[in-house]
Short mmCIF file of C-alpha atoms and ligand atoms in Angstrom, two decimals:
data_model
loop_
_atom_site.label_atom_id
_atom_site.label_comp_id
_atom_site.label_asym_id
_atom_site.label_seq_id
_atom_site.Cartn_x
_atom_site.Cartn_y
_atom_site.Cartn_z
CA UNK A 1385 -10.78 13.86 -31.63
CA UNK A 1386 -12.58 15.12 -28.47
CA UNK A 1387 -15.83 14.30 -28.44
CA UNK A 1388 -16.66 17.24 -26.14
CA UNK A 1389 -15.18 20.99 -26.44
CA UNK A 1390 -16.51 23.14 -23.67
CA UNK A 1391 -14.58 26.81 -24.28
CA UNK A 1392 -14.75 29.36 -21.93
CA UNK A 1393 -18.35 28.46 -20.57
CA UNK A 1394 -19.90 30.75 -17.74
CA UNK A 1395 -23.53 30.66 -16.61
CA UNK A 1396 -24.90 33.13 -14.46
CA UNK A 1397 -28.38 33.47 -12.92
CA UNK A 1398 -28.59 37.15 -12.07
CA UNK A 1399 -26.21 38.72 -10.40
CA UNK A 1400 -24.37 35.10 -9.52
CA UNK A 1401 -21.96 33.33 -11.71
CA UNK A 1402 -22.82 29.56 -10.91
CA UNK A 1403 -20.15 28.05 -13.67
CA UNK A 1404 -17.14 30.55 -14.15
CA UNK A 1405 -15.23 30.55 -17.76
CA UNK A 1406 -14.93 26.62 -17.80
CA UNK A 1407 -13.20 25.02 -20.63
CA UNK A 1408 -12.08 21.25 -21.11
CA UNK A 1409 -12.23 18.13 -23.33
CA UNK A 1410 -13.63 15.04 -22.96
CA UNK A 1411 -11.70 12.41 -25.21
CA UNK A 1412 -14.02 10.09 -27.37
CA UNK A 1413 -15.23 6.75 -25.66
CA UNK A 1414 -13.35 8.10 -21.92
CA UNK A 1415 -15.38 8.69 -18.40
CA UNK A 1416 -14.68 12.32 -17.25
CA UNK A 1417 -15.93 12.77 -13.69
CA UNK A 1418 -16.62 15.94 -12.18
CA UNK A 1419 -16.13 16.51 -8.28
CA UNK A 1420 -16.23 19.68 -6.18
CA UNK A 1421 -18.20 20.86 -3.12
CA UNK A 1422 -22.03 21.24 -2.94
CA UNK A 1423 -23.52 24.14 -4.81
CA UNK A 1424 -19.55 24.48 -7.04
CA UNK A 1425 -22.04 24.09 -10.40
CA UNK A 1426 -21.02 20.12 -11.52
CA UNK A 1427 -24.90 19.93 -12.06
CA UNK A 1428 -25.38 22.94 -13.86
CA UNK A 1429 -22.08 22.17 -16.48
CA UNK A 1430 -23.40 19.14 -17.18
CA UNK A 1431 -26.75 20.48 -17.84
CA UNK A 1432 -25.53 22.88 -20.32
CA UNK A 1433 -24.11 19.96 -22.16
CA UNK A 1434 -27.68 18.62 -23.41
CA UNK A 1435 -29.37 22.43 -22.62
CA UNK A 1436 -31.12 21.47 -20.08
CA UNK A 1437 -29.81 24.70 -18.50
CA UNK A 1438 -29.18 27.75 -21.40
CA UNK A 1439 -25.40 28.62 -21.96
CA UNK A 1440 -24.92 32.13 -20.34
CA UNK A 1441 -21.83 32.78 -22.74
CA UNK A 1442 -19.17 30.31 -24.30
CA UNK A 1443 -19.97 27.61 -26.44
CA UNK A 1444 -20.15 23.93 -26.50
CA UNK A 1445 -19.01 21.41 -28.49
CA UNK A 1446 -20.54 17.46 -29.27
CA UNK A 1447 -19.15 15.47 -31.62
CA UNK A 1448 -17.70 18.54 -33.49
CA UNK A 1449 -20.74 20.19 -33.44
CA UNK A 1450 -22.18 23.14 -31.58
CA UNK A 1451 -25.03 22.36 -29.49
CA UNK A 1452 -26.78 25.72 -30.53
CA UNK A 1453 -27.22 24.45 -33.73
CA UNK A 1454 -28.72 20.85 -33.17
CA UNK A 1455 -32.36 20.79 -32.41
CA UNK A 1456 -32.91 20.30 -28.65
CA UNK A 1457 -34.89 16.96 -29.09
CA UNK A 1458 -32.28 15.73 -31.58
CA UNK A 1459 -29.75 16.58 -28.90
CA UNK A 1460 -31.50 15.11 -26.05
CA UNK A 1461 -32.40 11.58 -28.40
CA UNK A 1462 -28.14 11.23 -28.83
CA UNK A 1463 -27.07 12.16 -25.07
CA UNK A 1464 -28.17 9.52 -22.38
CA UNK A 1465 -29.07 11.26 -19.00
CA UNK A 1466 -29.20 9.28 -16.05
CA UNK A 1467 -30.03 11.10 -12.49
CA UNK A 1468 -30.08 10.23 -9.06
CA UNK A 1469 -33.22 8.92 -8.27
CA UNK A 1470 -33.31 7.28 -11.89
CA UNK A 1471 -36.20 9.55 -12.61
CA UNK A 1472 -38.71 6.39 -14.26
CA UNK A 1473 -42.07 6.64 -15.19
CA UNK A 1474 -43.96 5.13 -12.61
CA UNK A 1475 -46.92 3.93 -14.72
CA UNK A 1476 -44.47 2.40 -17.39
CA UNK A 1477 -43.07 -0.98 -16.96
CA UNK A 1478 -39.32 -1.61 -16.73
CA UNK A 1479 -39.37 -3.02 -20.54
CA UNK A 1480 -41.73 0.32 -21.47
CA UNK A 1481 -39.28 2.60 -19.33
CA UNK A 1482 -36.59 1.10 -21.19
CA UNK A 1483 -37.49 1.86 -24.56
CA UNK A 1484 -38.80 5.05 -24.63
CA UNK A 1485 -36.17 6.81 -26.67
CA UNK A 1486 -36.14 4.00 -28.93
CA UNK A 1487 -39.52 4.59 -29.28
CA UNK A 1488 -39.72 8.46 -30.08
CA UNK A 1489 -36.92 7.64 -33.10
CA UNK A 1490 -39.60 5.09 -34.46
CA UNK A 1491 -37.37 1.89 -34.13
CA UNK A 1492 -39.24 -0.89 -35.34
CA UNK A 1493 -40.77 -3.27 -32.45
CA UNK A 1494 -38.85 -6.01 -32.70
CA UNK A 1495 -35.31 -4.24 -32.74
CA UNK A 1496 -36.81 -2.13 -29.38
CA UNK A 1497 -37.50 -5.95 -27.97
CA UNK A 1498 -34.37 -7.09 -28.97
CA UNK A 1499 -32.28 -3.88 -27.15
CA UNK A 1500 -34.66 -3.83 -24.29
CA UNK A 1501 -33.87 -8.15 -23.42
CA UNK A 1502 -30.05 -6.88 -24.27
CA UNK A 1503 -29.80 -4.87 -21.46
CA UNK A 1504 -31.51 -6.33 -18.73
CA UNK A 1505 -29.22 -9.21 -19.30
CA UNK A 1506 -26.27 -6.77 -19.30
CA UNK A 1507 -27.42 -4.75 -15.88
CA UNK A 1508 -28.05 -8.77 -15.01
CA UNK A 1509 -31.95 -8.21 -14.60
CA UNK A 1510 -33.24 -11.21 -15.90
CA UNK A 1511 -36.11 -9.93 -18.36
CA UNK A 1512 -38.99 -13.17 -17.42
CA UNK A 1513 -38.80 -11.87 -14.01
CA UNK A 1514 -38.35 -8.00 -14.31
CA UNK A 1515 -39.41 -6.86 -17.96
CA UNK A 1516 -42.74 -6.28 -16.79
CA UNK A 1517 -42.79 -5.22 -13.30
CA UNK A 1518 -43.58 -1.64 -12.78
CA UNK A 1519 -40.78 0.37 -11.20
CA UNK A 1520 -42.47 0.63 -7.44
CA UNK A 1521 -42.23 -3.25 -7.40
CA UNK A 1522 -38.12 -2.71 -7.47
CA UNK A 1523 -35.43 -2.14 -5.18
CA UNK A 1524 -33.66 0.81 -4.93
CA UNK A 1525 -30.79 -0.45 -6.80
CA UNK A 1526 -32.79 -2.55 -9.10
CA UNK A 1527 -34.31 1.42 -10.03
CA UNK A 1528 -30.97 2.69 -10.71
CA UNK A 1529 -29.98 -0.28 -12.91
CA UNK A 1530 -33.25 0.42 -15.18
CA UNK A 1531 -32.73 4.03 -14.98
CA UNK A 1532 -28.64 4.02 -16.49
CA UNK A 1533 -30.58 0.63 -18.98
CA UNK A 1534 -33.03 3.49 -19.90
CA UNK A 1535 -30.37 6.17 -20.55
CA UNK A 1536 -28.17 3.48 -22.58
CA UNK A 1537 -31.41 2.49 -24.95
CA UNK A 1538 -30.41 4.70 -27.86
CA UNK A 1539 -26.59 4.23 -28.15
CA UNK A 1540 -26.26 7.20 -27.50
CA UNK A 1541 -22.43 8.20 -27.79
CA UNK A 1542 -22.44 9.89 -24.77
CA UNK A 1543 -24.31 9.58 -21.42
CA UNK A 1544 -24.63 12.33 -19.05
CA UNK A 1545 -25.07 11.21 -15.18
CA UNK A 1546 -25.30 13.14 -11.88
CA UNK A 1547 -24.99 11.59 -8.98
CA UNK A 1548 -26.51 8.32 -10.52
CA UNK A 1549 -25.41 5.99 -7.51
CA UNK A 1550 -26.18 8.45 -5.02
CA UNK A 1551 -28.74 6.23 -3.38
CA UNK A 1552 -27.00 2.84 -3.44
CA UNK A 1553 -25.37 1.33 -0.41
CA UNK A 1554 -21.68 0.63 -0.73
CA UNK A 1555 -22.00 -2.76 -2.13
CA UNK A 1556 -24.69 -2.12 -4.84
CA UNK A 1557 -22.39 0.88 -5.53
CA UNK A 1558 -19.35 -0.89 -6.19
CA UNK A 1559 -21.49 -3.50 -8.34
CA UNK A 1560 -23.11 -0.79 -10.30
CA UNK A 1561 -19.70 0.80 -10.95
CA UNK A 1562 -18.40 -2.63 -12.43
CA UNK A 1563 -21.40 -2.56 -14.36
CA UNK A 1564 -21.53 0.55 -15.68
CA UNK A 1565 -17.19 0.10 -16.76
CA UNK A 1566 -18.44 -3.09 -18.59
CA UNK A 1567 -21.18 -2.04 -20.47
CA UNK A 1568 -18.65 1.46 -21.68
CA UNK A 1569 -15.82 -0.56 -22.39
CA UNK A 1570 -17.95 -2.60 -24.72
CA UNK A 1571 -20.00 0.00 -26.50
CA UNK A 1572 -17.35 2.29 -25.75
CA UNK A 1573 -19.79 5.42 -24.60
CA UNK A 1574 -18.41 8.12 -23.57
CA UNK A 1575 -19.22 9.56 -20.32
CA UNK A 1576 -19.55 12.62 -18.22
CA UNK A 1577 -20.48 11.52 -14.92
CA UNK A 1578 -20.93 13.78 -11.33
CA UNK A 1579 -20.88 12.39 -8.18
CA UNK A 1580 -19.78 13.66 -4.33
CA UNK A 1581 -18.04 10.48 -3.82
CA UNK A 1582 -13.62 10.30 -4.64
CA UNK A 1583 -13.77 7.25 -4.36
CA UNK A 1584 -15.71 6.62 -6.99
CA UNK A 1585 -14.36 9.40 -8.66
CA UNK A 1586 -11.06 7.87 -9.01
CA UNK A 1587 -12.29 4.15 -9.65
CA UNK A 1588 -14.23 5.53 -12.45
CA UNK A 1589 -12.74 8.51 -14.11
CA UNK A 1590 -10.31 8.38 -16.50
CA UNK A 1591 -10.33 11.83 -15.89
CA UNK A 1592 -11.58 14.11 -13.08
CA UNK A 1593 -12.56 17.37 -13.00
CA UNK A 1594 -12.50 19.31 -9.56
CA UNK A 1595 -14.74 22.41 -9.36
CA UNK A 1596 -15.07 24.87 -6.77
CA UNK A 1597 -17.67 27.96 -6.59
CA UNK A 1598 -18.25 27.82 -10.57
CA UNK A 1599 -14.05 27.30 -11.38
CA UNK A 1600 -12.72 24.50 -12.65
CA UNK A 1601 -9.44 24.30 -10.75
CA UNK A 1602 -8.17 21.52 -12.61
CA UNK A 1603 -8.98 18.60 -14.94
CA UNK A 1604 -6.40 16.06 -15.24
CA UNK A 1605 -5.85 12.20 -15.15
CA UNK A 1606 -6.32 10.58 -11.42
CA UNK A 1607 -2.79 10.24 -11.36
CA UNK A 1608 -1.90 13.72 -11.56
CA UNK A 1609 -4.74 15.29 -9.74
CA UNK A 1610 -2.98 12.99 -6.50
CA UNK A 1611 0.86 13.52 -7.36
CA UNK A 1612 0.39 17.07 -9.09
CA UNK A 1613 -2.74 18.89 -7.46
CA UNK A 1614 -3.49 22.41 -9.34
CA UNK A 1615 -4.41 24.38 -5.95
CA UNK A 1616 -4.75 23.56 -2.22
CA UNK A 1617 -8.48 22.80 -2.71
CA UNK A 1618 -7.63 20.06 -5.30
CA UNK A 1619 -5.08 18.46 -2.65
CA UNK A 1620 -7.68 18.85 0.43
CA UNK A 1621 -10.47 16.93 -1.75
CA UNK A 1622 -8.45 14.15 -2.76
CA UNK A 1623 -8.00 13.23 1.19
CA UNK A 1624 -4.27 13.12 2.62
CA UNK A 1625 -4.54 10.68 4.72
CA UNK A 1626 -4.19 7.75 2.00
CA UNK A 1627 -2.77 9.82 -0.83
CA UNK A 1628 -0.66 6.43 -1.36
CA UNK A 1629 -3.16 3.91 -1.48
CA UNK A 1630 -5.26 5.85 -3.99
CA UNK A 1631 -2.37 6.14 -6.05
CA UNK A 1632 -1.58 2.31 -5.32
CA UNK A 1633 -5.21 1.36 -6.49
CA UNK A 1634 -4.51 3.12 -9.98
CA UNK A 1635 -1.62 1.56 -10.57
CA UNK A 1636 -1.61 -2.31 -11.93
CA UNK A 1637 0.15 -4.92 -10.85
CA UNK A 1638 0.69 -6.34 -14.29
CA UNK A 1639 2.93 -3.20 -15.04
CA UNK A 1640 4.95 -2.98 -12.19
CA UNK A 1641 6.18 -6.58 -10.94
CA UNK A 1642 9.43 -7.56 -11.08
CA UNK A 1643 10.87 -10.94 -13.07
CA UNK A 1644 9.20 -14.32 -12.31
CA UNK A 1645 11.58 -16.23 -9.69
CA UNK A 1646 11.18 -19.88 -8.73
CA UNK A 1647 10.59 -21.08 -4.96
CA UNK A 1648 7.62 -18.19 -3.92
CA UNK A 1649 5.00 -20.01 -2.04
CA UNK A 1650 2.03 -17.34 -2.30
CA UNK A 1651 0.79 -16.31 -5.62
CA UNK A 1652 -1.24 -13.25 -6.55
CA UNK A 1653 -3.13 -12.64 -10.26
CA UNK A 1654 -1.67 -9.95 -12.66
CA UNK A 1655 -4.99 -8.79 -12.69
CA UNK A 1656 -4.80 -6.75 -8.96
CA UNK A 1657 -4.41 -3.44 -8.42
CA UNK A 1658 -0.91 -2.55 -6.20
CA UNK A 1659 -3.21 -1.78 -3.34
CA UNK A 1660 -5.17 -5.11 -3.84
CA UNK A 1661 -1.90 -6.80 -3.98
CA UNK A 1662 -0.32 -5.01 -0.69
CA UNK A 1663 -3.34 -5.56 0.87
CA UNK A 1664 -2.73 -9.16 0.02
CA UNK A 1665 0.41 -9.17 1.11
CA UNK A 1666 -0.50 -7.89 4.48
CA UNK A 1667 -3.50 -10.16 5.47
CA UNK A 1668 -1.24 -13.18 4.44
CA UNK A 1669 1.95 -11.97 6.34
CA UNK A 1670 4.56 -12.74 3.14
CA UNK A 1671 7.19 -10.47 2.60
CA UNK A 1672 7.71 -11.71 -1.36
CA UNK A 1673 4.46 -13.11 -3.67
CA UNK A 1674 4.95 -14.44 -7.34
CA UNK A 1675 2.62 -12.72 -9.69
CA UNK A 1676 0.21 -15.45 -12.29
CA UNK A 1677 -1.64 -15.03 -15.66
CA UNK A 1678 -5.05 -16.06 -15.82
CA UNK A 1679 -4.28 -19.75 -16.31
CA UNK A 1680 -1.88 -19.56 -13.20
CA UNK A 1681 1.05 -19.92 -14.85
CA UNK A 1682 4.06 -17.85 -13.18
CA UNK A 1683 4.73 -14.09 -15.18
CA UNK A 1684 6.35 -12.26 -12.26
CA UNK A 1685 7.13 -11.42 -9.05
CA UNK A 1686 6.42 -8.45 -6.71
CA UNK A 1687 8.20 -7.41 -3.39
CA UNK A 1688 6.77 -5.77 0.06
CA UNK A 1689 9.98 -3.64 -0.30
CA UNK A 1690 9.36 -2.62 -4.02
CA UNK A 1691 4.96 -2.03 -3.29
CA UNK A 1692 6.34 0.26 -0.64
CA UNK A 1693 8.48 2.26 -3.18
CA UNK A 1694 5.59 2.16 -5.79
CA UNK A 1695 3.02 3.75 -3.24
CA UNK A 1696 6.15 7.04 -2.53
CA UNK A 1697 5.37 9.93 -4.12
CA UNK A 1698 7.12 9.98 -7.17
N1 LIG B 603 -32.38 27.78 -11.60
C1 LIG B 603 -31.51 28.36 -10.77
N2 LIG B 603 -31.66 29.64 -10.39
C2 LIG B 603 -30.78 30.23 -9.55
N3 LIG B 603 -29.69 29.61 -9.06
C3 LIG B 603 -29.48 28.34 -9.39
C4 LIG B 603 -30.37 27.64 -10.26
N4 LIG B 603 -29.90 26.39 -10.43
C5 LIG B 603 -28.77 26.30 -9.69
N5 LIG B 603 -28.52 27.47 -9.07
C6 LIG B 603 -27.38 27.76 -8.18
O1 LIG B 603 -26.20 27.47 -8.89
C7 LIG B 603 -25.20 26.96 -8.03
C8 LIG B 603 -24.64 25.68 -8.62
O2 LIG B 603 -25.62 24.66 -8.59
P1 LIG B 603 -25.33 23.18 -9.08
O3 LIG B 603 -26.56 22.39 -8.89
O4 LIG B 603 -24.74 23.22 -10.43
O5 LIG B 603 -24.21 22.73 -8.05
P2 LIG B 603 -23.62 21.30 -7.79
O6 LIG B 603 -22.15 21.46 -7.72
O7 LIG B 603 -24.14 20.32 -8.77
O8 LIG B 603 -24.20 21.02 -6.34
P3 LIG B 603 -24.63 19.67 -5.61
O9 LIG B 603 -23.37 18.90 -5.46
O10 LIG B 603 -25.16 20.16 -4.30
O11 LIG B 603 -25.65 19.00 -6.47
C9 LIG B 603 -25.85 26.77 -6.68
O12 LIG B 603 -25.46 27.83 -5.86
C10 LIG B 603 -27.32 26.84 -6.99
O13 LIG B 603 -28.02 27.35 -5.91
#
């Protein structure tokens, strides 16, 4: 079941449409990410999601229910929202910061201690050192990390985010992305998250929306919005220039080696990505690699010849 229904959405301030007829579906316990230029309305679609901006006309669906009829405070307790900037209370501690929606649905203390220690040790804060520090005696990225904890207090099924690792330098970015993957796959959250970056986009999303001046031109999985792009705009977003090694990146190793063959002197783990693996391949100058399992034992073998085939347009 999808666990969001947007039909035929369309917001308009005035005279201007800002979000155009939008409609899509965001599977149960999936990231959708929306990407489009500056000012194309990702913000504003999202915000009509916990209405945080009112729905012009159309109507919206959460968890089979439309959001017109669910009280906007019950609404805004069950959807995490997590902005750039992380948006904390500066005269709250992290552990305070943490559990204020826990708070407002009158958890009992110890369960609020209990979730708060949870996940600082997931977003690896350790809670002796951080739980209560106020939030001007963090780093930027240590911020961001309490601000997605904060938006993840609750449960909530779904967590709204816009631009949430705008701030972060590459680095912290990529950790925060592995981060934020972990912590879904095990509570299995879904997500709606926006963000300026393809990249991160197509590392995340399972799938991506691309907007442009209100339309959505097309939502599909990363795979398709490379090999099959809806409209020239779609195509000119997702770069050109290396088409194949975004493609490569989504594809796994594990599914497209070849049989395990004896007398391969470089090894690479199942676990890599083709472009990981090429990459690899490269930097170590060998032309043929075996492929292990976790415990290094031999499940497969993978070719320069046959990554070069995988990264062709199909
Ligand atoms: N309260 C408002 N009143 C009038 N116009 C608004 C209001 N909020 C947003 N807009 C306009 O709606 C359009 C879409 O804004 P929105 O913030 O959704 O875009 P966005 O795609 O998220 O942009 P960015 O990537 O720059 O954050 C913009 O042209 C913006 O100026």
């Amino acid at each position: 079941m999808s666990m969001i229904e947007i039909r035929n959405v369309t917001k308009r301030y005035g005279a201007a449409t800002v979000v155009d007829n939008v409609s899509m579906e965001v599977e149960k316990g999936s990231i959708t990410v929306i990407v489009g230029t500056s000012g194309s309305g990702k913000s504003t679609l999202m915000r009509m999601i916990n209405r945080l901006v009112p729905i012009t006309e159309g109507k919206i669906f959460v968890g089979g229910r439309n959001v017109m009829d669910v009280e906007v405070t019950e609404l805004r307790r069950r959807i995490g929202y997590a902005i750039q900037g992380h948006g904390l209370f500066p005269h709250r501690t992290v552990a305070q910061n943490i559990a204020t929606v826990p708070q407002l649905l009158e958890w009992d203390s110890a369960r609020i201690a209990a979730r708060v220690e949870e996940l600082l040790g997931l977003f690896n804060l350790d809670p002796a050192t951080f739980a209560d520090k106020y939030p001007h005696q963090l780093s930027g990225g240590q911020q961001q990390r309490v601000g997605v904890a904060r938006a993840l207090a609750a449960e909530p099924e779904l967590l709204l985010m816009d631009e949430p690792f705008g701030a972060l330098d590459p680095v912290i970015r990529g950790k925060a992305q592995d981060d934020l993957l972990a912590i879904q796959k095990q509570f299995g959250t879904t997500i709606i998250l926006v963000t300026h970056d393809m990249d991160e986009a197509f590392h995340l999303g399972n799938q991506i929306a691309v907007m442009s001046q209100g339309r959505l031109l097309q939502c599909s999985t990363p795979e398709k919005i490379l090999t099959e792009p809806a409209d020239p705009f779609v195509q000119q977003l997702t770069g050109t220039s290396d088409r194949a090694l975004k493609l490569m990146s989504l594809l796994p190793l594990k599914e497209s080696m070849g049989p395990a063959k004896s007398g391969l002197a470089y090894a690479l783990p199942q676990s890599l990505s083709l472009r990981d693996a090429l990459a690899e391949m490269i930097w170590q100058g060998v032309d043929e690699a075996a492929v292990q399992d976790g415990e290094k034992a031999p499940v497969g073998s993978i070719s320069m010849t046959r990554l070069l085939e995988l990264g062709r347009k199909a």
